[in-house]
Amino acid sequence: MKKIICIANQKGGVGKTTTAINLSASLAAAEKRTLLIDCDPQGNATNGVGIDKEAVKEKNLYHALIDKVPIEETVFSTDIPTLDVVPSNQNLIGVEVEFVSLQERETRLKKILKGIDPAYEYIIIDCPPSLGFLTVNSLVASDHLIIPLQCEYFALEGLGQLLKTMKLVQARLNPTLALAGILLTMFDTRNRLSHRVAEEVNKYFGSQVFKTIIPRNVRLSESPSHGLPIILYDINSRGALSYMNLAREILENGRI
């Protein structure tokens, strides 16, 4: 049975898309058939796995959401045989306006995912940096939520609002949604602040924090510009090892 994981944080620049791309790639490398869904109009996850946003402008997530094409026709392969992607581009911005008067609009993504190949073991959804229509749809469609949290000064800013939104979704739209964990990202071992933030997050959230911590890593930052997940760009980098450890933690510890 497939597991649907939403990667969300309304704060931008926290490593959300980096996590979506590289967790997907690491699960696929572990021979788990994985689908990455780019639910962000910026389309960074699309580019990050080597798909040209212009090449898919007639068939992407937007067209599936408006029932122009079936979801299975928007699935594209990547350089990793066990990893596919449903791409997006800026057209996705229009969904918020187009669906404003639509009944049950919060369940739109959940409904179209029923048409996805049941052979997928993991579906990873990359959300936009907001708590709007697309993120709510992703939460409603998902079994689990992973929250990337950067090890910087304003790390906890907005986290309470996201957790509140998750509880509202649980109460009204998706009672089975569970917090898989908080993932510390952009950790700099030389920076005292990174250590303080990590200590504070662990103090408040305890076992809800993943043991794996994603470091600041130049190779990890470079890989999206080459359209490659980090395990294809530089498998020996600290960034690649960290995301492979995260996938291992998810698979072996039964977190998800």
XYZ file of N, CA and C in Angstrom:
768
model
N 0.844 -1.201 0.000
C 0.000 0.000 0.000
C 0.875 1.244 0.000
N 0.578 2.176 -0.900
C 1.419 3.373 -1.019
C 1.249 4.299 0.185
N 2.324 5.026 0.473
C 2.326 6.000 1.560
C 2.546 7.384 0.963
N 1.680 8.311 1.313
C 1.745 9.662 0.751
C 2.285 10.620 1.801
N 3.384 11.269 1.472
C 4.085 12.151 2.417
C 4.105 13.574 1.875
N 3.654 14.500 2.685
C 3.629 15.916 2.332
C 4.828 16.616 2.996
N 5.589 17.368 2.215
C 6.709 18.156 2.747
C 6.268 19.611 2.770
N 6.048 20.169 3.952
C 5.446 21.500 4.023
C 6.075 22.374 5.091
N 6.133 23.651 4.785
C 6.483 24.716 5.732
C 6.178 26.018 5.011
N 5.319 26.850 5.592
C 4.938 28.073 4.892
C 6.072 29.096 4.830
N 7.136 28.856 5.583
C 8.305 29.725 5.545
C 9.199 29.273 4.387
N 9.584 30.187 3.528
C 10.432 29.847 2.395
C 11.888 29.681 2.797
N 12.647 29.013 1.949
C 14.084 28.876 2.153
C 14.499 27.994 3.300
N 13.696 26.966 3.592
C 14.006 26.081 4.727
C 14.500 24.702 4.273
N 14.634 24.508 2.970
C 15.072 23.213 2.469
C 13.927 22.277 2.140
N 12.747 22.850 1.917
C 11.551 22.048 1.648
C 11.666 21.300 0.317
N 11.929 22.034 -0.755
C 12.046 21.407 -2.072
C 13.278 20.511 -2.150
N 14.371 20.942 -1.545
C 15.584 20.114 -1.489
C 15.267 18.777 -0.829
N 14.477 18.825 0.238
C 14.092 17.593 0.934
C 13.173 16.732 0.078
N 12.203 17.360 -0.581
C 11.277 16.599 -1.421
C 12.024 15.864 -2.532
N 12.934 16.578 -3.197
C 13.703 15.981 -4.300
C 14.581 14.843 -3.796
N 15.345 15.117 -2.756
C 16.384 14.173 -2.343
C 15.875 13.025 -1.484
N 14.790 13.239 -0.755
C 14.164 12.110 -0.070
C 13.537 11.175 -1.102
N 12.876 11.750 -2.109
C 12.290 10.944 -3.176
C 13.361 10.114 -3.870
N 14.470 10.765 -4.224
C 15.556 10.077 -4.929
C 16.179 8.988 -4.059
N 16.315 9.261 -2.769
C 16.932 8.281 -1.861
C 16.018 7.075 -1.641
N 14.713 7.307 -1.551
C 13.774 6.187 -1.434
C 13.784 5.354 -2.720
N 13.845 6.057 -3.858
C 13.896 5.352 -5.140
C 15.182 4.544 -5.275
N 16.287 5.093 -4.775
C 17.566 4.380 -4.817
C 17.542 3.138 -3.934
N 16.655 3.151 -2.927
C 16.483 1.981 -2.061
C 15.482 0.995 -2.662
N 15.232 1.174 -3.973
C 14.361 0.291 -4.748
C 12.897 0.362 -4.318
N 12.505 1.536 -3.820
C 11.103 1.789 -3.528
C 10.546 2.640 -4.671
N 9.559 2.134 -5.375
C 9.016 2.892 -6.493
C 8.346 4.155 -5.958
N 8.834 5.303 -6.410
C 8.476 6.589 -5.796
C 7.986 7.580 -6.842
N 6.999 8.374 -6.457
C 6.475 9.451 -7.305
C 6.615 10.772 -6.564
N 7.250 11.734 -7.193
C 7.381 13.092 -6.647
C 6.347 13.973 -7.321
N 5.521 14.632 -6.526
C 4.514 15.548 -7.061
C 4.914 16.974 -6.723
N 5.120 17.778 -7.756
C 5.498 19.178 -7.573
C 4.231 20.011 -7.463
N 3.897 20.391 -6.232
C 2.666 21.153 -5.982
C 2.966 22.638 -5.760
N 4.127 23.077 -6.207
C 4.555 24.467 -6.054
C 4.622 25.123 -7.437
N 3.883 26.209 -7.669
C 3.897 26.873 -8.984
C 5.294 27.319 -9.444
N 6.235 27.438 -8.518
C 7.590 27.814 -8.917
C 8.259 26.696 -9.725
N 7.794 25.474 -9.542
C 8.302 24.357 -10.318
C 9.743 23.979 -10.037
N 10.236 24.303 -8.849
C 11.648 24.019 -8.551
C 11.932 22.524 -8.428
N 10.989 21.763 -7.909
C 11.188 20.317 -7.825
C 11.223 19.703 -9.226
N 10.428 20.274 -10.118
C 10.416 19.819 -11.515
C 11.794 19.993 -12.138
N 12.332 21.199 -12.031
C 13.668 21.467 -12.562
C 14.738 20.654 -11.847
N 14.539 20.442 -10.546
C 15.544 19.776 -9.729
C 15.762 18.317 -10.051
N 14.805 17.711 -10.784
C 14.996 16.319 -11.223
C 15.200 16.240 -12.730
N 15.522 17.399 -13.325
C 15.911 17.410 -14.727
C 14.792 17.535 -15.738
N 13.597 17.967 -15.297
C 12.479 18.156 -16.223
C 12.355 19.635 -16.567
N 12.320 19.951 -17.850
C 12.174 21.324 -18.317
C 10.712 21.755 -18.168
N 10.463 22.801 -17.394
C 9.090 23.257 -17.156
C 8.362 23.618 -18.454
N 9.091 24.147 -19.427
C 8.485 24.530 -20.701
C 8.069 23.305 -21.517
N 8.803 22.215 -21.347
C 8.520 21.001 -22.121
C 7.255 20.294 -21.648
N 6.777 20.640 -20.455
C 5.584 19.970 -19.910
C 4.433 20.954 -19.725
N 4.456 22.051 -20.455
C 3.452 23.091 -20.212
C 2.036 22.683 -20.631
N 1.915 21.611 -21.423
C 0.590 21.137 -21.827
C 0.075 19.995 -20.958
N 0.988 19.389 -20.206
C 0.586 18.277 -19.344
C 1.359 18.338 -18.039
N 0.741 18.899 -17.023
C 1.355 18.953 -15.701
C 0.257 18.899 -14.640
N 0.642 19.104 -13.386
C -0.323 18.964 -12.285
C -1.542 19.867 -12.463
N -1.322 21.069 -12.980
C -2.422 22.005 -13.196
C -3.516 21.375 -14.064
N -3.122 20.739 -15.165
C -4.093 20.163 -16.093
C -4.837 18.984 -15.471
N -4.170 18.262 -14.587
C -4.852 17.171 -13.881
C -5.868 17.725 -12.880
N -5.502 18.791 -12.182
C -6.395 19.376 -11.178
C -7.660 19.973 -11.797
N -7.546 20.478 -13.030
C -8.729 21.060 -13.686
C -9.442 20.028 -14.582
N -9.042 18.773 -14.454
C -9.665 17.663 -15.200
C -9.484 17.767 -16.713
N -8.414 18.414 -17.132
C -8.141 18.495 -18.577
C -7.502 17.206 -19.071
N -6.651 16.604 -18.223
C -6.040 15.313 -18.559
C -6.038 14.435 -17.304
N -6.052 13.116 -17.471
C -5.953 12.229 -16.298
C -4.577 12.384 -15.658
N -4.499 12.199 -14.356
C -3.253 12.374 -13.615
C -2.146 11.475 -14.165
N -2.498 10.258 -14.590
C -1.459 9.338 -15.070
C -0.768 9.843 -16.337
N -1.431 10.741 -17.085
C -0.821 11.294 -18.300
C 0.154 12.424 -17.987
N 0.208 12.847 -16.735
C 1.130 13.924 -16.350
C 2.389 13.389 -15.674
N 2.546 12.078 -15.642
C 3.694 11.450 -14.983
C 4.865 11.329 -15.960
N 6.038 11.830 -15.545
C 7.239 11.791 -16.373
C 8.332 11.010 -15.651
N 9.162 10.331 -16.415
C 10.262 9.571 -15.832
C 11.461 10.477 -15.565
N 12.382 10.026 -14.730
C 13.604 10.765 -14.409
C 14.815 9.869 -14.685
N 15.983 10.363 -14.349
C 17.210 9.588 -14.552
C 17.315 8.394 -13.606
N 16.475 8.375 -12.581
C 16.431 7.224 -11.669
C 15.233 6.371 -12.083
N 15.455 5.125 -12.499
C 14.366 4.303 -13.051
C 13.157 4.149 -12.141
N 13.372 4.159 -10.838
C 12.268 3.954 -9.894
C 11.673 5.266 -9.376
N 12.065 6.385 -9.991
C 11.539 7.692 -9.578
C 10.861 8.384 -10.749
N 9.583 8.725 -10.574
C 8.823 9.502 -11.547
C 8.412 10.830 -10.910
N 7.939 11.744 -11.757
C 7.533 13.058 -11.246
C 6.287 13.549 -11.966
N 5.402 14.200 -11.209
C 4.301 14.971 -11.781
C 4.741 16.425 -11.687
N 5.087 17.041 -12.818
C 5.669 18.387 -12.797
C 4.632 19.488 -12.641
N 5.127 20.703 -12.435
C 4.242 21.868 -12.405
C 4.974 23.064 -12.997
N 4.216 24.107 -13.262
C 4.804 25.388 -13.653
C 3.886 26.494 -13.148
N 4.113 27.713 -13.607
C 3.396 28.861 -13.042
C 1.892 28.834 -13.302
N 1.421 28.001 -14.206
C -0.025 27.879 -14.425
C -0.762 27.473 -13.157
N -0.053 26.790 -12.289
C -0.659 26.286 -11.053
C -1.155 27.420 -10.157
N -0.598 28.613 -10.349
C -1.038 29.780 -9.558
C -2.534 30.014 -9.752
N -3.026 29.772 -10.963
C -4.419 30.062 -11.284
C -5.433 29.190 -10.577
N -4.991 28.058 -10.055
C -5.911 27.117 -9.410
C -6.628 27.751 -8.224
N -5.905 28.547 -7.448
C -6.503 29.165 -6.249
C -7.727 30.006 -6.631
N -7.636 30.724 -7.752
C -8.736 31.585 -8.194
C -9.820 30.764 -8.883
N -9.411 29.843 -9.743
C -10.369 29.057 -10.516
C -11.255 28.178 -9.638
N -10.729 27.734 -8.497
C -11.473 26.810 -7.637
C -12.162 27.513 -6.466
N -12.164 28.834 -6.459
C -12.661 29.565 -5.292
C -14.125 29.236 -4.978
N -14.941 28.954 -5.994
C -16.360 28.665 -5.763
C -16.687 27.185 -5.916
N -15.664 26.371 -6.069
C -15.866 24.935 -6.280
C -16.137 24.226 -4.962
N -17.154 23.371 -4.939
C -17.445 22.597 -3.737
C -16.390 21.509 -3.554
N -16.068 21.226 -2.306
C -15.077 20.206 -1.956
C -13.726 20.444 -2.657
N -13.371 21.691 -2.792
C -12.118 22.006 -3.493
C -10.892 21.546 -2.709
N -11.017 21.392 -1.400
C -9.877 20.965 -0.577
C -9.502 19.497 -0.815
N -10.396 18.734 -1.433
C -10.138 17.307 -1.653
C -9.784 17.006 -3.111
N -9.536 18.032 -3.878
C -9.288 17.858 -5.316
C -8.073 16.964 -5.585
N -6.955 17.244 -4.937
C -5.745 16.459 -5.157
C -5.943 15.013 -4.704
N -6.601 14.833 -3.572
C -6.848 13.484 -3.058
C -7.631 12.653 -4.072
N -8.610 13.268 -4.700
C -9.449 12.549 -5.664
C -8.660 12.154 -6.902
N -7.837 13.069 -7.431
C -7.128 12.723 -8.668
C -6.018 11.706 -8.412
N -5.518 11.648 -7.177
C -4.466 10.670 -6.872
C -4.993 9.236 -6.881
N -6.306 9.085 -6.868
C -6.876 7.743 -6.960
C -6.581 7.100 -8.310
N -6.256 7.953 -9.309
C -5.939 7.440 -10.633
C -4.481 7.086 -10.824
N -3.683 7.253 -9.773
C -2.244 6.973 -9.856
C -1.988 5.463 -9.792
N -0.970 5.026 -10.503
C -0.555 3.618 -10.515
C -0.378 3.117 -9.078
N -1.106 2.077 -8.687
C -1.003 1.552 -7.316
C 0.342 0.912 -7.004
N 1.201 0.750 -8.013
C 2.516 0.133 -7.782
C 3.476 1.072 -7.049
N 3.155 2.367 -7.008
C 4.018 3.295 -6.269
C 3.958 2.967 -4.781
N 5.134 2.917 -4.156
C 5.195 2.646 -2.728
C 5.211 3.935 -1.914
N 5.796 4.994 -2.503
C 5.841 6.299 -1.833
C 5.464 7.397 -2.818
N 4.645 8.313 -2.350
C 4.350 9.542 -3.092
C 4.775 10.707 -2.217
N 5.674 11.535 -2.720
C 6.173 12.694 -1.983
C 5.613 13.956 -2.626
N 4.976 14.808 -1.826
C 4.381 16.041 -2.347
C 5.169 17.251 -1.848
N 5.690 18.037 -2.789
C 6.396 19.274 -2.441
C 5.399 20.425 -2.466
N 5.202 21.086 -1.334
C 4.206 22.160 -1.210
C 4.819 23.541 -1.451
N 3.992 24.516 -1.812
C 4.471 25.893 -1.915
C 4.710 26.475 -0.521
N 5.496 27.562 -0.418
C 5.750 28.192 0.883
C 4.583 29.081 1.330
N 3.445 28.457 1.576
C 2.250 29.171 2.035
C 1.298 28.151 2.632
N 0.227 28.638 3.267
C -0.794 27.732 3.807
C -2.097 27.897 3.032
N -1.971 28.111 1.726
C -3.135 28.308 0.875
C -3.748 27.016 0.369
N -4.503 27.152 -0.727
C -5.271 26.055 -1.303
C -4.415 24.831 -1.620
N -3.254 25.043 -2.226
C -2.431 23.921 -2.654
C -1.861 23.137 -1.467
N -1.426 23.854 -0.438
C -0.898 23.169 0.742
C -2.002 22.420 1.489
N -3.162 23.028 1.617
C -4.279 22.348 2.280
C -4.663 21.093 1.495
N -4.719 21.190 0.164
C -4.998 20.015 -0.665
C -3.981 18.910 -0.429
N -2.719 19.300 -0.297
C -1.653 18.324 -0.070
C -1.811 17.648 1.280
N -2.161 18.414 2.306
C -2.374 17.852 3.640
C -3.565 16.890 3.658
N -4.604 17.252 2.936
C -5.799 16.404 2.874
C -5.495 15.093 2.143
N -4.615 15.147 1.141
C -4.300 13.965 0.331
C -3.264 13.050 0.979
N -2.590 13.532 2.032
C -1.427 12.815 2.573
C -1.747 11.961 3.798
N -0.871 10.982 4.003
C -0.922 10.172 5.224
C -0.021 10.765 6.307
N 1.076 11.404 5.858
C 2.094 11.895 6.783
C 2.590 13.281 6.367
N 3.029 14.045 7.361
C 3.599 15.376 7.138
C 5.021 15.416 7.685
N 5.954 15.864 6.838
C 7.315 16.142 7.286
C 7.520 17.653 7.206
N 8.015 18.229 8.311
C 8.250 19.680 8.364
C 9.750 19.949 8.403
N 10.327 20.469 7.308
C 11.731 20.879 7.354
C 11.858 22.175 8.162
N 12.835 22.227 9.030
C 13.014 23.387 9.907
C 14.486 23.787 9.889
N 14.781 24.971 9.380
C 16.174 25.377 9.259
C 16.761 25.775 10.612
N 18.039 25.453 10.807
C 18.713 25.750 12.085
C 19.218 27.181 12.093
N 18.280 28.125 12.093
C 18.607 29.549 12.081
C 17.720 30.294 13.067
N 17.944 31.584 13.186
C 17.356 32.399 14.251
C 15.834 32.327 14.306
N 15.165 32.449 13.154
C 13.706 32.468 13.158
C 13.117 31.084 12.864
N 13.819 30.044 13.271
C 13.434 28.666 12.930
C 11.998 28.330 13.322
N 11.603 28.688 14.539
C 10.294 28.283 15.036
C 9.165 29.225 14.616
N 9.545 30.312 13.918
C 8.537 31.275 13.480
C 7.592 30.620 12.473
N 6.333 30.638 12.735
C 5.349 30.075 11.823
C 5.071 28.599 12.024
N 5.907 27.917 12.799
C 5.705 26.484 13.005
C 4.380 26.213 13.713
N 4.053 27.053 14.680
C 2.793 26.888 15.418
C 1.584 26.987 14.501
N 1.639 27.916 13.537
C 0.520 28.080 12.609
C 0.365 26.857 11.710
N 1.494 26.302 11.276
C 1.444 25.100 10.440
C 0.855 23.923 11.221
N 1.273 23.758 12.472
C 0.741 22.671 13.303
C -0.752 22.875 13.575
N -1.158 24.139 13.725
C -2.575 24.438 13.922
C -3.377 24.075 12.669
N -2.824 24.397 11.504
C -3.485 24.050 10.240
C -3.595 22.542 10.100
N -2.536 21.835 10.492
C -2.558 20.371 10.432
C -3.681 19.814 11.308
N -3.849 20.369 12.505
C -4.899 19.892 13.410
C -6.295 20.174 12.859
N -6.454 21.320 12.190
C -7.744 21.644 11.573
C -8.060 20.661 10.451
N -7.036 20.335 9.657
C -7.217 19.365 8.579
C -7.572 17.999 9.163
N -6.892 17.617 10.237
C -7.189 16.341 10.899
C -8.640 16.306 11.395
N -9.084 17.406 11.967
C -10.421 17.458 12.570
C -11.534 17.477 11.528
N -11.277 18.112 10.389
C -12.369 18.345 9.446
C -12.276 17.571 8.132
N -11.054 17.248 7.697
C -10.902 16.735 6.331
C -10.095 15.448 6.210
N -9.143 15.233 7.117
C -8.267 14.069 6.987
C -7.830 13.582 8.367
N -8.668 12.826 9.028
C -8.361 12.392 10.404
C -7.158 11.461 10.508
N -6.731 10.859 9.405
C -5.602 9.923 9.452
C -4.255 10.609 9.228
N -4.249 11.912 8.956
C -2.991 12.642 8.755
C -2.166 12.622 10.039
N -0.892 12.275 9.920
C -0.015 12.190 11.095
C 1.264 12.983 10.848
N 1.808 13.551 11.916
C 3.094 14.232 11.827
C 4.193 13.176 11.853
N 4.848 12.999 10.713
C 5.937 12.014 10.642
C 7.159 12.505 11.390
N 7.369 13.815 11.362
C 8.507 14.352 12.092
C 8.954 15.710 11.600
N 9.767 16.344 12.422
C 10.393 17.628 12.091
C 11.828 17.330 11.687
N 12.220 17.850 10.524
C 13.550 17.583 9.987
C 14.408 18.845 10.086
N 15.473 18.777 10.861
C 16.381 19.918 10.984
C 17.257 20.012 9.737
N 17.284 21.197 9.132
C 18.034 21.411 7.899
C 19.006 22.580 8.042
N 19.928 22.678 7.076
C 20.890 23.789 7.019
C 21.707 23.902 8.299
N 22.070 22.767 8.867
C 22.824 22.731 10.117
C 24.299 23.004 9.835
N 24.843 23.995 10.537
C 26.254 24.357 10.396
C 26.968 23.993 11.692
N 27.818 22.987 11.651
C 28.482 22.495 12.860
C 29.362 23.552 13.507
N 29.806 24.554 12.728
C 30.702 25.592 13.252
C 29.934 26.725 13.923
N 28.621 26.688 13.783
C 27.784 27.799 14.245
C 27.081 27.426 15.547
N 27.335 28.195 16.600
C 26.691 27.923 17.898
C 25.181 27.992 17.798
N 24.690 28.923 16.973
C 23.243 29.104 16.848
C 22.582 27.834 16.328
N 23.210 27.169 15.364
C 22.663 25.914 14.839
C 22.495 24.896 15.959
N 23.493 24.798 16.827
C 23.424 23.852 17.946
C 22.326 24.238 18.928
N 22.169 25.549 19.175
C 21.147 26.014 20.116
C 19.748 25.733 19.582
N 19.558 26.007 18.284
C 18.251 25.759 17.669
C 17.922 24.272 17.719
N 18.897 23.426 17.400
C 18.683 21.980 17.435
C 18.311 21.517 18.845
N 18.987 22.058 19.861
C 18.693 21.699 21.243
C 17.281 22.119 21.633
N 16.888 23.321 21.209
C 15.573 23.844 21.568
C 14.459 23.038 20.900
N 14.650 22.718 19.630
C 13.637 21.937 18.910
C 13.497 20.551 19.536
N 14.621 19.920 19.851
C 14.574 18.600 20.481
C 13.937 18.661 21.868
N 14.171 19.763 22.578
C 13.597 19.935 23.912
C 12.067 19.992 23.849
N 11.534 20.723 22.865
C 10.087 20.908 22.777
C 9.370 19.762 22.071
N 10.026 19.136 21.094
C 9.334 18.152 20.264
C 9.840 16.728 20.441
N 10.953 16.552 21.141
C 11.428 15.221 21.506
C 11.488 14.220 20.370
N 10.758 13.115 20.518
C 10.803 12.019 19.546
C 10.185 12.377 18.203
N 9.525 13.534 18.122
C 8.948 13.960 16.848
C 10.003 14.559 15.914
N 11.227 14.710 16.392
C 12.319 15.244 15.570
C 13.116 14.076 14.991
N 13.358 14.112 13.685
C 14.173 13.070 13.071
C 15.590 13.113 13.643
N 16.182 11.937 13.810
C 17.574 11.877 14.265
C 18.526 12.406 13.195
N 18.177 12.169 11.949
C 18.984 12.680 10.834
C 18.901 14.197 10.790
N 20.032 14.849 10.631
C 20.098 16.306 10.487
C 20.759 16.607 9.146
N 20.152 17.498 8.361
C 20.684 17.852 7.041
C 21.637 19.036 7.181
N 22.902 18.873 6.804
C 23.880 19.950 6.983
C 23.829 20.987 5.857
N 24.421 22.123 6.117
C 24.703 23.048 5.018
C 25.780 22.385 4.170
N 25.578 22.345 2.860
C 26.495 21.620 2.001
C 26.498 22.243 0.608
N 27.649 22.644 0.147
C 27.765 23.324 -1.147
C 27.263 22.432 -2.278
N 27.652 21.175 -2.264
C 27.244 20.264 -3.335
C 25.724 20.081 -3.359
N 25.116 20.085 -2.200
C 23.664 19.975 -2.099
C 22.982 21.199 -2.716
N 23.593 22.365 -2.503
C 23.053 23.608 -3.068
C 23.246 23.678 -4.579
N 24.304 23.076 -5.068
C 24.622 23.124 -6.498
C 23.764 22.176 -7.332
N 23.399 21.035 -6.763
C 22.790 19.960 -7.556
C 21.514 20.357 -8.317
N 20.594 21.195 -7.759
C 19.388 21.539 -8.525
C 19.687 22.270 -9.835
N 20.741 23.067 -9.855
C 21.070 23.817 -11.076
C 21.521 22.885 -12.192
N 21.886 21.664 -11.848
C 22.284 20.664 -12.835
C 21.134 19.686 -13.131
N 19.985 19.910 -12.488
C 18.832 19.043 -12.709
C 19.035 17.636 -12.193
N 19.794 17.533 -11.101
C 20.115 16.212 -10.555
C 19.888 16.170 -9.048
N 19.279 15.104 -8.542
C 19.270 14.882 -7.089
C 20.714 14.709 -6.626
N 20.959 14.962 -5.370
C 22.327 14.946 -4.857
C 22.988 13.574 -4.995
N 22.217 12.495 -4.951
C 22.840 11.170 -5.055
C 23.368 10.898 -6.460
N 22.880 11.639 -7.457
C 23.423 11.517 -8.810
C 24.509 12.559 -9.070
N 24.406 13.677 -8.385
C 25.382 14.762 -8.589
C 26.693 14.492 -7.850
N 26.592 14.094 -6.585
C 27.790 13.773 -5.795
C 27.387 12.867 -4.647
N 27.413 11.569 -4.915
C 26.923 10.604 -3.928
C 27.796 10.548 -2.677
N 29.020 11.037 -2.766
C 29.918 11.009 -1.602
C 29.845 12.267 -0.743
N 29.019 13.216 -1.131
C 28.913 14.466 -0.372
C 28.159 14.250 0.935
N 28.345 15.171 1.878
C 27.636 15.078 3.160
C 26.126 15.181 2.958
N 25.717 15.988 1.973
C 24.295 16.139 1.690
C 23.669 14.838 1.223
N 24.363 14.125 0.332
C 23.851 12.844 -0.168
C 23.758 11.824 0.959
N 24.793 11.748 1.774
C 24.801 10.790 2.883
C 23.677 11.087 3.872
N 23.411 12.365 4.102
C 22.351 12.745 5.050
C 20.977 12.322 4.544
N 20.695 12.567 3.269
C 19.374 12.197 2.748
C 19.213 10.685 2.628
N 20.309 9.976 2.359
C 20.230 8.511 2.369
C 19.972 8.006 3.791
N 20.556 8.687 4.781
C 20.290 8.336 6.185
C 18.836 8.613 6.563
N 18.283 9.711 6.037
C 16.882 10.028 6.317
C 15.969 8.949 5.740
N 16.239 8.547 4.498
C 15.438 7.489 3.884
C 15.549 6.198 4.695
N 16.765 5.901 5.165
C 16.980 4.697 5.973
C 16.208 4.789 7.286
N 16.213 5.968 7.895
C 15.484 6.163 9.152
C 13.992 5.938 8.953
N 13.477 6.397 7.831
C 12.052 6.219 7.529
C 11.731 4.746 7.261
N 12.587 4.081 6.518
C 12.329 2.695 6.131
C 12.549 1.699 7.264
N 13.611 1.921 8.038
C 13.986 0.931 9.045
C 13.308 1.119 10.387
N 13.011 2.364 10.745
C 12.461 2.631 12.068
C 10.935 2.635 12.112
N 10.323 2.421 10.955
C 8.866 2.362 10.919
C 8.203 3.681 11.232
N 8.908 4.800 10.987
C 8.297 6.112 11.253
C 7.137 6.374 10.328
N 7.270 5.862 9.120
C 6.227 6.112 8.113
C 5.855 4.778 7.474
